[in-house]
PDB file of C-alpha atoms in Angstrom:
ATOM      1  CA  VAL A  11     -22.363  22.263 -30.680  1.00  0.00           C
ATOM      2  CA  VAL A  12     -23.862  21.782 -26.789  1.00  0.00           C
ATOM      3  CA  SER A  13     -24.760  18.038 -27.561  1.00  0.00           C
ATOM      4  CA  THR A  14     -20.849  17.552 -28.567  1.00  0.00           C
ATOM      5  CA  GLN A  15     -19.565  19.476 -26.043  1.00  0.00           C
ATOM      6  CA  SER A  16     -21.543  17.614 -23.548  1.00  0.00           C
ATOM      7  CA  THR A  17     -20.005  14.258 -25.194  1.00  0.00           C
ATOM      8  CA  GLY A  18     -16.517  15.258 -24.874  1.00  0.00           C
ATOM      9  CA  LYS A  19     -17.025  17.048 -21.097  1.00  0.00           C
ATOM     10  CA  THR A  20     -18.446  12.841 -20.878  1.00  0.00           C
ATOM     11  CA  ARG A  21     -15.354  11.697 -22.430  1.00  0.00           C
ATOM     12  CA  ASP A  22     -12.956  13.764 -20.679  1.00  0.00           C
ATOM     13  CA  LEU A  23     -15.235  12.543 -16.945  1.00  0.00           C
ATOM     14  CA  LEU A  24     -15.062   8.405 -17.833  1.00  0.00           C
ATOM     15  CA  SER A  25     -11.111   9.169 -19.170  1.00  0.00           C
ATOM     16  CA  ILE A  26      -9.373  10.601 -15.639  1.00  0.00           C
ATOM     17  CA  ILE A  27     -11.931   7.675 -13.586  1.00  0.00           C
ATOM     18  CA  VAL A  28     -10.006   5.074 -16.133  1.00  0.00           C
ATOM     19  CA  ALA A  29      -6.766   6.756 -15.963  1.00  0.00           C
ATOM     20  CA  ASP A  30      -7.266   7.206 -11.639  1.00  0.00           C
ATOM     21  CA  ILE A  31      -8.548   3.117 -11.529  1.00  0.00           C
ATOM     22  CA  SER A  32      -5.639   1.490 -13.440  1.00  0.00           C
ATOM     23  CA  ARG A  33      -2.711   3.784 -11.520  1.00  0.00           C
ATOM     24  CA  CYS A  34      -4.580   2.535  -8.170  1.00  0.00           C
ATOM     25  CA  PHE A  35      -3.400  -1.129  -8.990  1.00  0.00           C
ATOM     26  CA  ARG A  36      -0.566  -0.500  -9.568  1.00  0.00           C
ATOM     27  CA  TRP A  37       0.179   1.607  -6.986  1.00  0.00           C
ATOM     28  CA  PHE A  38      -2.091   0.251  -4.472  1.00  0.00           C
ATOM     29  CA  ILE A  39       0.020   2.387  -1.510  1.00  0.00           C
ATOM     30  CA  PHE A  40      -0.925   5.686  -2.712  1.00  0.00           C
ATOM     31  CA  CYS A  41      -4.382   5.403  -3.276  1.00  0.00           C
ATOM     32  CA  PRO A  42      -6.042   7.699  -1.198  1.00  0.00           C
ATOM     33  CA  TYR A  43      -3.791  10.298  -2.991  1.00  0.00           C
ATOM     34  CA  SER A  44      -4.273   9.486  -6.126  1.00  0.00           C
ATOM     35  CA  LEU A  45      -8.503   9.005  -5.310  1.00  0.00           C
ATOM     36  CA  SER A  46      -8.640  12.941  -3.758  1.00  0.00           C
ATOM     37  CA  MET A  47      -7.142  14.333  -6.815  1.00  0.00           C
ATOM     38  CA  THR A  48      -9.746  12.854  -8.649  1.00  0.00           C
ATOM     39  CA  VAL A  49     -12.334  13.678  -6.383  1.00  0.00           C
ATOM     40  CA  ILE A  50     -10.767  17.002  -7.483  1.00  0.00           C
ATOM     41  CA  ARG A  51     -10.692  16.892 -11.333  1.00  0.00           C
ATOM     42  CA  VAL A  52     -13.708  15.993 -11.431  1.00  0.00           C
ATOM     43  CA  SER A  53     -15.634  18.060  -9.239  1.00  0.00           C
ATOM     44  CA  SER A  54     -13.780  21.428 -11.447  1.00  0.00           C
ATOM     45  CA  LEU A  55     -14.611  19.501 -14.590  1.00  0.00           C
ATOM     46  CA  THR A  56     -18.561  19.337 -13.426  1.00  0.00           C
ATOM     47  CA  LYS A  57     -18.601  22.593 -12.471  1.00  0.00           C
ATOM     48  CA  ASN A  58     -17.252  23.676 -14.669  1.00  0.00           C
ATOM     49  CA  ASP A  59     -19.347  21.923 -17.866  1.00  0.00           C
ATOM     50  CA  THR A  60     -22.384  22.702 -15.946  1.00  0.00           C
ATOM     51  CA  ILE A  61     -21.831  26.600 -15.982  1.00  0.00           C
ATOM     52  CA  ALA A  62     -21.046  27.023 -19.849  1.00  0.00           C
ATOM     53  CA  SER A  63     -24.505  24.407 -20.262  1.00  0.00           C
ATOM     54  CA  GLU A  64     -26.580  28.186 -17.438  1.00  0.00           C
ATOM     55  CA  LYS A  65     -24.188  30.992 -19.688  1.00  0.00           C
ATOM     56  CA  MET A  66     -26.323  29.319 -23.021  1.00  0.00           C
ATOM     57  CA  GLY A  67     -29.648  28.636 -21.315  1.00  0.00           C
ATOM     58  CA  LYS A  68     -29.898  25.078 -22.259  1.00  0.00           C
ATOM     59  CA  VAL A  69     -29.932  23.170 -19.151  1.00  0.00           C
ATOM     60  CA  THR A  70     -31.864  20.249 -20.626  1.00  0.00           C
ATOM     61  CA  MET A  71     -33.560  17.492 -17.958  1.00  0.00           C
ATOM     62  CA  LEU A  72     -30.609  15.072 -18.850  1.00  0.00           C
ATOM     63  CA  ASP A  73     -28.305  17.596 -18.014  1.00  0.00           C
ATOM     64  CA  LYS A  74     -29.296  17.012 -15.182  1.00  0.00           C
ATOM     65  CA  MET A  75     -29.595  13.351 -14.914  1.00  0.00           C
ATOM     66  CA  ARG A  76     -26.066  13.568 -16.191  1.00  0.00           C
ATOM     67  CA  ALA A  77     -25.098  16.110 -12.784  1.00  0.00           C
ATOM     68  CA  ILE A  78     -26.415  13.889 -10.842  1.00  0.00           C
ATOM     69  CA  SER A  79     -25.003  10.453 -11.421  1.00  0.00           C
ATOM     70  CA  ARG A  80     -21.305  12.464 -11.926  1.00  0.00           C
ATOM     71  CA  LYS A  81     -21.883  13.558  -8.223  1.00  0.00           C
ATOM     72  CA  GLU A  82     -23.093   9.871  -7.214  1.00  0.00           C
ATOM     73  CA  VAL A  83     -19.049   9.335  -8.798  1.00  0.00           C
ATOM     74  CA  LEU A  84     -18.072  12.117  -6.913  1.00  0.00           C
ATOM     75  CA  VAL A  85     -19.696  10.482  -3.511  1.00  0.00           C
ATOM     76  CA  ASN A  86     -18.936   6.710  -4.404  1.00  0.00           C
ATOM     77  CA  LEU A  87     -15.346   8.101  -5.381  1.00  0.00           C
ATOM     78  CA  ALA A  88     -14.514   9.999  -1.924  1.00  0.00           C
ATOM     79  CA  GLY A  89     -16.228   7.209  -0.483  1.00  0.00           C
ATOM     80  CA  LEU A  90     -13.574   4.402  -1.409  1.00  0.00           C
ATOM     81  CA  ALA A  91     -10.763   6.871  -0.641  1.00  0.00           C
ATOM     82  CA  GLY A  92     -12.065   6.857   3.186  1.00  0.00           C
ATOM     83  CA  PHE A  93     -12.313   2.949   3.040  1.00  0.00           C
ATOM     84  CA  LEU A  94      -8.934   2.689   1.102  1.00  0.00           C
ATOM     85  CA  LEU A  95      -7.247   5.895   4.022  1.00  0.00           C
ATOM     86  CA  LEU A  96      -9.604   3.576   6.967  1.00  0.00           C
ATOM     87  CA  CYS A  97      -8.122  -0.469   6.390  1.00  0.00           C
ATOM     88  CA  MET A  98      -4.426   1.247   5.081  1.00  0.00           C
ATOM     89  CA  GLY A  99      -4.115   4.093   6.528  1.00  0.00           C
ATOM     90  CA  GLY A 100      -4.680   2.457   9.883  1.00  0.00           C
ATOM     91  CA  GLY A 101      -2.720  -0.830   8.947  1.00  0.00           C
ATOM     92  CA  GLY A 102      -0.347   1.527   8.383  1.00  0.00           C
ATOM     93  CA  ILE A 103       0.553   3.455  11.300  1.00  0.00           C
ATOM     94  CA  ILE A 104      -0.323  -0.035  13.200  1.00  0.00           C
ATOM     95  CA  GLY A 105       2.002  -1.143  11.493  1.00  0.00           C
ATOM     96  CA  GLY A 106       4.756   1.148  12.081  1.00  0.00           C
ATOM     97  CA  VAL A 107       4.115   2.774  15.637  1.00  0.00           C
ATOM     98  CA  VAL A 108       3.408  -0.986  16.612  1.00  0.00           C
ATOM     99  CA  MET A 109       5.041  -3.954  14.848  1.00  0.00           C
ATOM    100  CA  ALA A 110       8.264  -1.988  14.043  1.00  0.00           C
ATOM    101  CA  LYS A 111       8.270  -2.045  17.729  1.00  0.00           C
ATOM    102  CA  ASP A 112       7.094  -5.024  19.278  1.00  0.00           C
ATOM    103  CA  PHE A 113       7.771  -8.033  16.703  1.00  0.00           C
ATOM    104  CA  GLY A 114      10.425  -8.754  14.300  1.00  0.00           C
ATOM    105  CA  ASP A 115      14.394  -8.686  15.286  1.00  0.00           C
ATOM    106  CA  ASP A 116      14.318  -5.059  16.872  1.00  0.00           C
ATOM    107  CA  SER A 117      12.529  -6.348  19.503  1.00  0.00           C
ATOM    108  CA  PRO A 118      14.497  -8.260  21.751  1.00  0.00           C
ATOM    109  CA  TRP A 119      11.482  -9.755  23.493  1.00  0.00           C
ATOM    110  CA  TYR A 120       9.801 -11.332  20.798  1.00  0.00           C
ATOM    111  CA  ARG A 121      13.439 -12.803  19.358  1.00  0.00           C
ATOM    112  CA  SER A 122      13.735 -14.251  22.385  1.00  0.00           C
ATOM    113  CA  LEU A 123      10.392 -16.259  21.697  1.00  0.00           C
ATOM    114  CA  ARG A 124      10.084 -20.143  20.830  1.00  0.00           C
ATOM    115  CA  LYS A 125       9.004 -20.861  17.909  1.00  0.00           C
ATOM    116  CA  PRO A 126       7.118 -23.031  15.305  1.00  0.00           C
ATOM    117  CA  CYS A 127       8.975 -23.818  12.570  1.00  0.00           C
ATOM    118  CA  PHE A 128       6.093 -22.388  10.196  1.00  0.00           C
ATOM    119  CA  ASN A 129       6.662 -19.176  11.781  1.00  0.00           C
ATOM    120  CA  PRO A 130       6.935 -16.623   8.637  1.00  0.00           C
ATOM    121  CA  PRO A 131       9.731 -14.570   7.934  1.00  0.00           C
ATOM    122  CA  ASN A 132       9.113 -10.419   9.377  1.00  0.00           C
ATOM    123  CA  GLU A 133       9.388  -9.598   5.483  1.00  0.00           C
ATOM    124  CA  VAL A 134       6.336 -11.467   5.049  1.00  0.00           C
ATOM    125  CA  PHE A 135       4.053  -9.263   7.099  1.00  0.00           C
ATOM    126  CA  ALA A 136       3.878  -6.101   5.977  1.00  0.00           C
ATOM    127  CA  PRO A 137       3.399  -6.473   2.155  1.00  0.00           C
ATOM    128  CA  VAL A 138       1.363  -9.663   3.113  1.00  0.00           C
ATOM    129  CA  TRP A 139      -1.137  -7.069   5.205  1.00  0.00           C
ATOM    130  CA  SER A 140      -0.852  -4.146   2.595  1.00  0.00           C
ATOM    131  CA  ILE A 141      -2.862  -6.465   0.542  1.00  0.00           C
ATOM    132  CA  LEU A 142      -5.826  -7.812   2.939  1.00  0.00           C
ATOM    133  CA  TYR A 143      -5.985  -4.478   4.252  1.00  0.00           C
ATOM    134  CA  PHE A 144      -6.139  -2.811   0.266  1.00  0.00           C
ATOM    135  CA  LEU A 145      -9.135  -5.698  -0.180  1.00  0.00           C
ATOM    136  CA  MET A 146     -10.759  -4.839   2.308  1.00  0.00           C
ATOM    137  CA  ALA A 147     -10.911  -1.580   1.556  1.00  0.00           C
ATOM    138  CA  ILE A 148     -12.842  -2.745  -1.639  1.00  0.00           C
ATOM    139  CA  SER A 149     -14.537  -5.221  -0.815  1.00  0.00           C
ATOM    140  CA  ALA A 150     -16.564  -2.863   2.545  1.00  0.00           C
ATOM    141  CA  TRP A 151     -16.675   0.383  -0.587  1.00  0.00           C
ATOM    142  CA  SER A 152     -18.618  -2.451  -2.881  1.00  0.00           C
ATOM    143  CA  VAL A 153     -20.690  -3.595   0.410  1.00  0.00           C
ATOM    144  CA  TRP A 154     -20.982   0.493   1.243  1.00  0.00           C
ATOM    145  CA  THR A 155     -22.135   1.769  -2.720  1.00  0.00           C
ATOM    146  CA  LYS A 156     -25.215  -0.209  -2.604  1.00  0.00           C
ATOM    147  CA  THR A 157     -26.567  -0.556   1.414  1.00  0.00           C
ATOM    148  CA  GLY A 158     -24.562   1.990   2.834  1.00  0.00           C
ATOM    149  CA  PHE A 159     -25.310   2.654   5.889  1.00  0.00           C
ATOM    150  CA  ARG A 160     -28.389   3.242   6.481  1.00  0.00           C
ATOM    151  CA  LYS A 161     -30.020   0.462   3.993  1.00  0.00           C
ATOM    152  CA  ARG A 162     -28.858  -2.096   5.732  1.00  0.00           C
ATOM    153  CA  PRO A 163     -26.580  -1.512   7.792  1.00  0.00           C
ATOM    154  CA  THR A 164     -25.729  -5.116   9.406  1.00  0.00           C
ATOM    155  CA  PRO A 165     -23.002  -6.092   6.693  1.00  0.00           C
ATOM    156  CA  LEU A 166     -20.559  -2.830   7.555  1.00  0.00           C
ATOM    157  CA  ILE A 167     -21.265  -2.804  11.657  1.00  0.00           C
ATOM    158  CA  PHE A 168     -20.092  -6.170  11.346  1.00  0.00           C
ATOM    159  CA  PHE A 169     -17.216  -5.272   9.686  1.00  0.00           C
ATOM    160  CA  PHE A 170     -16.079  -2.837  11.087  1.00  0.00           C
ATOM    161  CA  ILE A 171     -16.492  -4.415  15.211  1.00  0.00           C
ATOM    162  CA  GLN A 172     -14.185  -7.285  12.822  1.00  0.00           C
ATOM    163  CA  LEU A 173     -11.974  -4.091  11.730  1.00  0.00           C
ATOM    164  CA  VAL A 174     -11.526  -3.464  14.832  1.00  0.00           C
ATOM    165  CA  LEU A 175     -10.646  -6.934  16.816  1.00  0.00           C
ATOM    166  CA  ASN A 176      -7.961  -6.776  14.119  1.00  0.00           C
ATOM    167  CA  PHE A 177      -6.234  -3.395  14.650  1.00  0.00           C
ATOM    168  CA  VAL A 178      -6.315  -4.614  18.582  1.00  0.00           C
ATOM    169  CA  TRP A 179      -4.620  -8.047  17.800  1.00  0.00           C
ATOM    170  CA  PRO A 180      -1.144  -6.438  17.790  1.00  0.00           C
ATOM    171  CA  PHE A 181      -1.591  -4.311  21.231  1.00  0.00           C
ATOM    172  CA  LEU A 182      -2.382  -6.836  22.800  1.00  0.00           C
ATOM    173  CA  PHE A 183       0.520  -9.629  21.572  1.00  0.00           C
ATOM    174  CA  GLY A 184       2.299  -7.614  21.484  1.00  0.00           C
ATOM    175  CA  THR A 185       2.740  -4.381  23.520  1.00  0.00           C
ATOM    176  CA  ALA A 186       0.461  -6.003  26.509  1.00  0.00           C
ATOM    177  CA  ARG A 187       2.952  -9.069  25.405  1.00  0.00           C
ATOM    178  CA  GLN A 188      -0.289 -11.720  27.289  1.00  0.00           C
ATOM    179  CA  LEU A 189      -0.577 -13.944  24.163  1.00  0.00           C
ATOM    180  CA  PHE A 190      -3.761 -15.783  25.457  1.00  0.00           C
ATOM    181  CA  ALA A 191      -5.709 -12.742  25.834  1.00  0.00           C
ATOM    182  CA  ALA A 192      -4.648 -11.971  22.411  1.00  0.00           C
ATOM    183  CA  PHE A 193      -5.791 -15.841  21.142  1.00  0.00           C
ATOM    184  CA  VAL A 194      -8.615 -15.260  22.599  1.00  0.00           C
ATOM    185  CA  GLU A 195      -9.450 -11.506  20.560  1.00  0.00           C
ATOM    186  CA  ILE A 196      -8.188 -13.160  17.802  1.00  0.00           C
ATOM    187  CA  VAL A 197     -10.279 -16.218  17.965  1.00  0.00           C
ATOM    188  CA  VAL A 198     -13.708 -13.974  18.735  1.00  0.00           C
ATOM    189  CA  LEU A 199     -12.129 -11.821  15.195  1.00  0.00           C
ATOM    190  CA  TRP A 200     -12.114 -15.039  13.654  1.00  0.00           C
ATOM    191  CA  VAL A 201     -16.011 -15.670  14.223  1.00  0.00           C
ATOM    192  CA  VAL A 202     -17.502 -11.681  13.691  1.00  0.00           C
ATOM    193  CA  LEU A 203     -15.056 -12.413  10.192  1.00  0.00           C
ATOM    194  CA  VAL A 204     -16.720 -15.598   9.336  1.00  0.00           C
ATOM    195  CA  ILE A 205     -20.063 -14.246   9.911  1.00  0.00           C
ATOM    196  CA  THR A 206     -18.954 -11.411   8.118  1.00  0.00           C
ATOM    197  CA  ILE A 207     -18.698 -13.615   4.994  1.00  0.00           C
ATOM    198  CA  PHE A 208     -21.622 -14.170   5.102  1.00  0.00           C
ATOM    199  CA  LEU A 209     -24.024 -11.030   5.060  1.00  0.00           C
ATOM    200  CA  PHE A 210     -21.686  -9.766   2.284  1.00  0.00           C
ATOM    201  CA  ASN A 211     -22.359 -12.304   0.209  1.00  0.00           C
ATOM    202  CA  SER A 212     -26.171 -12.206   0.637  1.00  0.00           C
ATOM    203  CA  VAL A 213     -26.220  -8.406  -0.052  1.00  0.00           C
ATOM    204  CA  LYS A 214     -27.841  -8.923  -3.644  1.00  0.00           C
ATOM    205  CA  GLY A 215     -26.006  -7.289  -6.449  1.00  0.00           C
ATOM    206  CA  ARG A 216     -23.169  -7.459  -4.491  1.00  0.00           C
ATOM    207  CA  SER A 217     -22.599 -10.976  -3.052  1.00  0.00           C
ATOM    208  CA  TRP A 218     -18.957 -11.722  -5.193  1.00  0.00           C
ATOM    209  CA  THR A 219     -17.058  -9.124  -2.408  1.00  0.00           C
ATOM    210  CA  HIS A 220     -17.829 -11.716   0.473  1.00  0.00           C
ATOM    211  CA  ILE A 221     -14.621 -13.057  -2.235  1.00  0.00           C
ATOM    212  CA  LEU A 222     -11.880 -10.511  -1.870  1.00  0.00           C
ATOM    213  CA  LEU A 223     -12.773 -11.338   2.332  1.00  0.00           C
ATOM    214  CA  LEU A 224     -11.210 -14.785   1.488  1.00  0.00           C
ATOM    215  CA  PRO A 225      -7.395 -14.939   1.975  1.00  0.00           C
ATOM    216  CA  TYR A 226      -8.345 -13.124   4.519  1.00  0.00           C
ATOM    217  CA  LEU A 227     -10.039 -15.751   5.860  1.00  0.00           C
ATOM    218  CA  GLY A 228      -7.059 -18.152   5.484  1.00  0.00           C
ATOM    219  CA  TRP A 229      -4.493 -15.628   6.935  1.00  0.00           C
ATOM    220  CA  VAL A 230      -6.541 -15.028   9.834  1.00  0.00           C
ATOM    221  CA  THR A 231      -6.943 -18.769  10.029  1.00  0.00           C
ATOM    222  CA  PHE A 232      -3.366 -19.201   9.808  1.00  0.00           C
ATOM    223  CA  ALA A 233      -2.209 -16.292  12.912  1.00  0.00           C
ATOM    224  CA  THR A 234      -4.278 -17.830  15.043  1.00  0.00           C
ATOM    225  CA  VAL A 235      -2.028 -21.302  15.035  1.00  0.00           C
ATOM    226  CA  LEU A 236       0.554 -19.134  15.305  1.00  0.00           C
ATOM    227  CA  ASN A 237      -1.301 -17.525  18.022  1.00  0.00           C
ATOM    228  CA  TRP A 238      -1.593 -20.566  19.706  1.00  0.00           C
ATOM    229  CA  SER A 239       2.299 -21.959  18.994  1.00  0.00           C
ATOM    230  CA  LEU A 240       3.278 -18.754  20.259  1.00  0.00           C
ATOM    231  CA  TYR A 241       1.486 -19.606  23.720  1.00  0.00           C
ATOM    232  CA  ASP A 242       2.252 -22.751  24.482  1.00  0.00           C
ATOM    233  CA  LEU A 243       5.909 -23.563  23.221  1.00  0.00           C
ATOM    234  CA  ASN A 244       6.689 -19.713  25.936  1.00  0.00           C
ATOM    235  CA  LYS A 245       4.360 -20.635  28.772  1.00  0.00           C
ATOM    236  CA  ASP A 246       7.194 -22.249  30.288  1.00  0.00           C
ATOM    237  CA  ASN A 247       9.578 -20.626  28.537  1.00  0.00           C
ATOM    238  CA  PRO A 248      11.721 -18.842  31.589  1.00  0.00           C
ATOM    239  CA  ASP A 249      13.663 -16.259  29.497  1.00  0.00           C
ATOM    240  CA  VAL A 250      10.522 -13.855  28.350  1.00  0.00           C
ATOM    241  CA  ASP A 251       7.482 -13.026  29.762  1.00  0.00           C
ATOM    242  CA  ILE A 252       4.075 -13.790  27.999  1.00  0.00           C
ATOM    243  CA  GLY A 253       1.498 -12.229  30.341  1.00  0.00           C
ATOM    244  CA  TYR A 254      -1.121 -14.565  31.609  1.00  0.00           C
ATOM    245  CA  VAL A 255      -0.607 -18.376  31.697  1.00  0.00           C
ATOM    246  CA  VAL A 256      -3.729 -21.117  32.693  1.00  0.00           C
ATOM    247  CA  ASN A 257      -3.248 -23.501  34.830  1.00  0.00           C
ATOM    248  CA  GLY A 258      -3.019 -26.803  33.289  1.00  0.00           C
TER     249      GLY A 258
END
């Protein structure tokens, strides 16, 4: 009877996790909320299962191993929610506060900029960055599940450095309107990102994670070229202020 109940509980546990992960891929914008609900539900299931076993007086070594495994699942799910909140939440705040005000058709300054022929429509940025932040979060979380923050912190340190640089760039370009400074900053971001990709590739058992960062690298490369083009086209534009201009 105890074995049948444990099997049923394990199946319930797996079904909850599979259902929520599949939901995440369909509605990744709401992943943090979905995963937090998963943690609460799995935690409740684990607690009830342990109490039932203790009442029967039959807590075996296998039960203890299952409890440890369930604890790891909870920690990993909480970590995934944290990385998603950090990447997508941070990116969403910047997109809603900075990008909406200083970029696009709602900004007279941005409309006044001379733009290259390959400047993408404003509608492209939000969905592209949403996908990229999601891939970044999954990649970093996967590395974290292998290395943690203490075992081998260097890959995640560089990941967080590039993420900070990523968050700073819109303020330099849009809020401060310093196009040349923004170009220098995004070049530094590109270099740190390349180092991050190499470090992720070197993590044993998680070398595939660097693949998830390649679309991000491609977009940052494109953004770097676009940043320079905007600076170069507008450094002599009397109708718009782009901040510091390099003489010559």
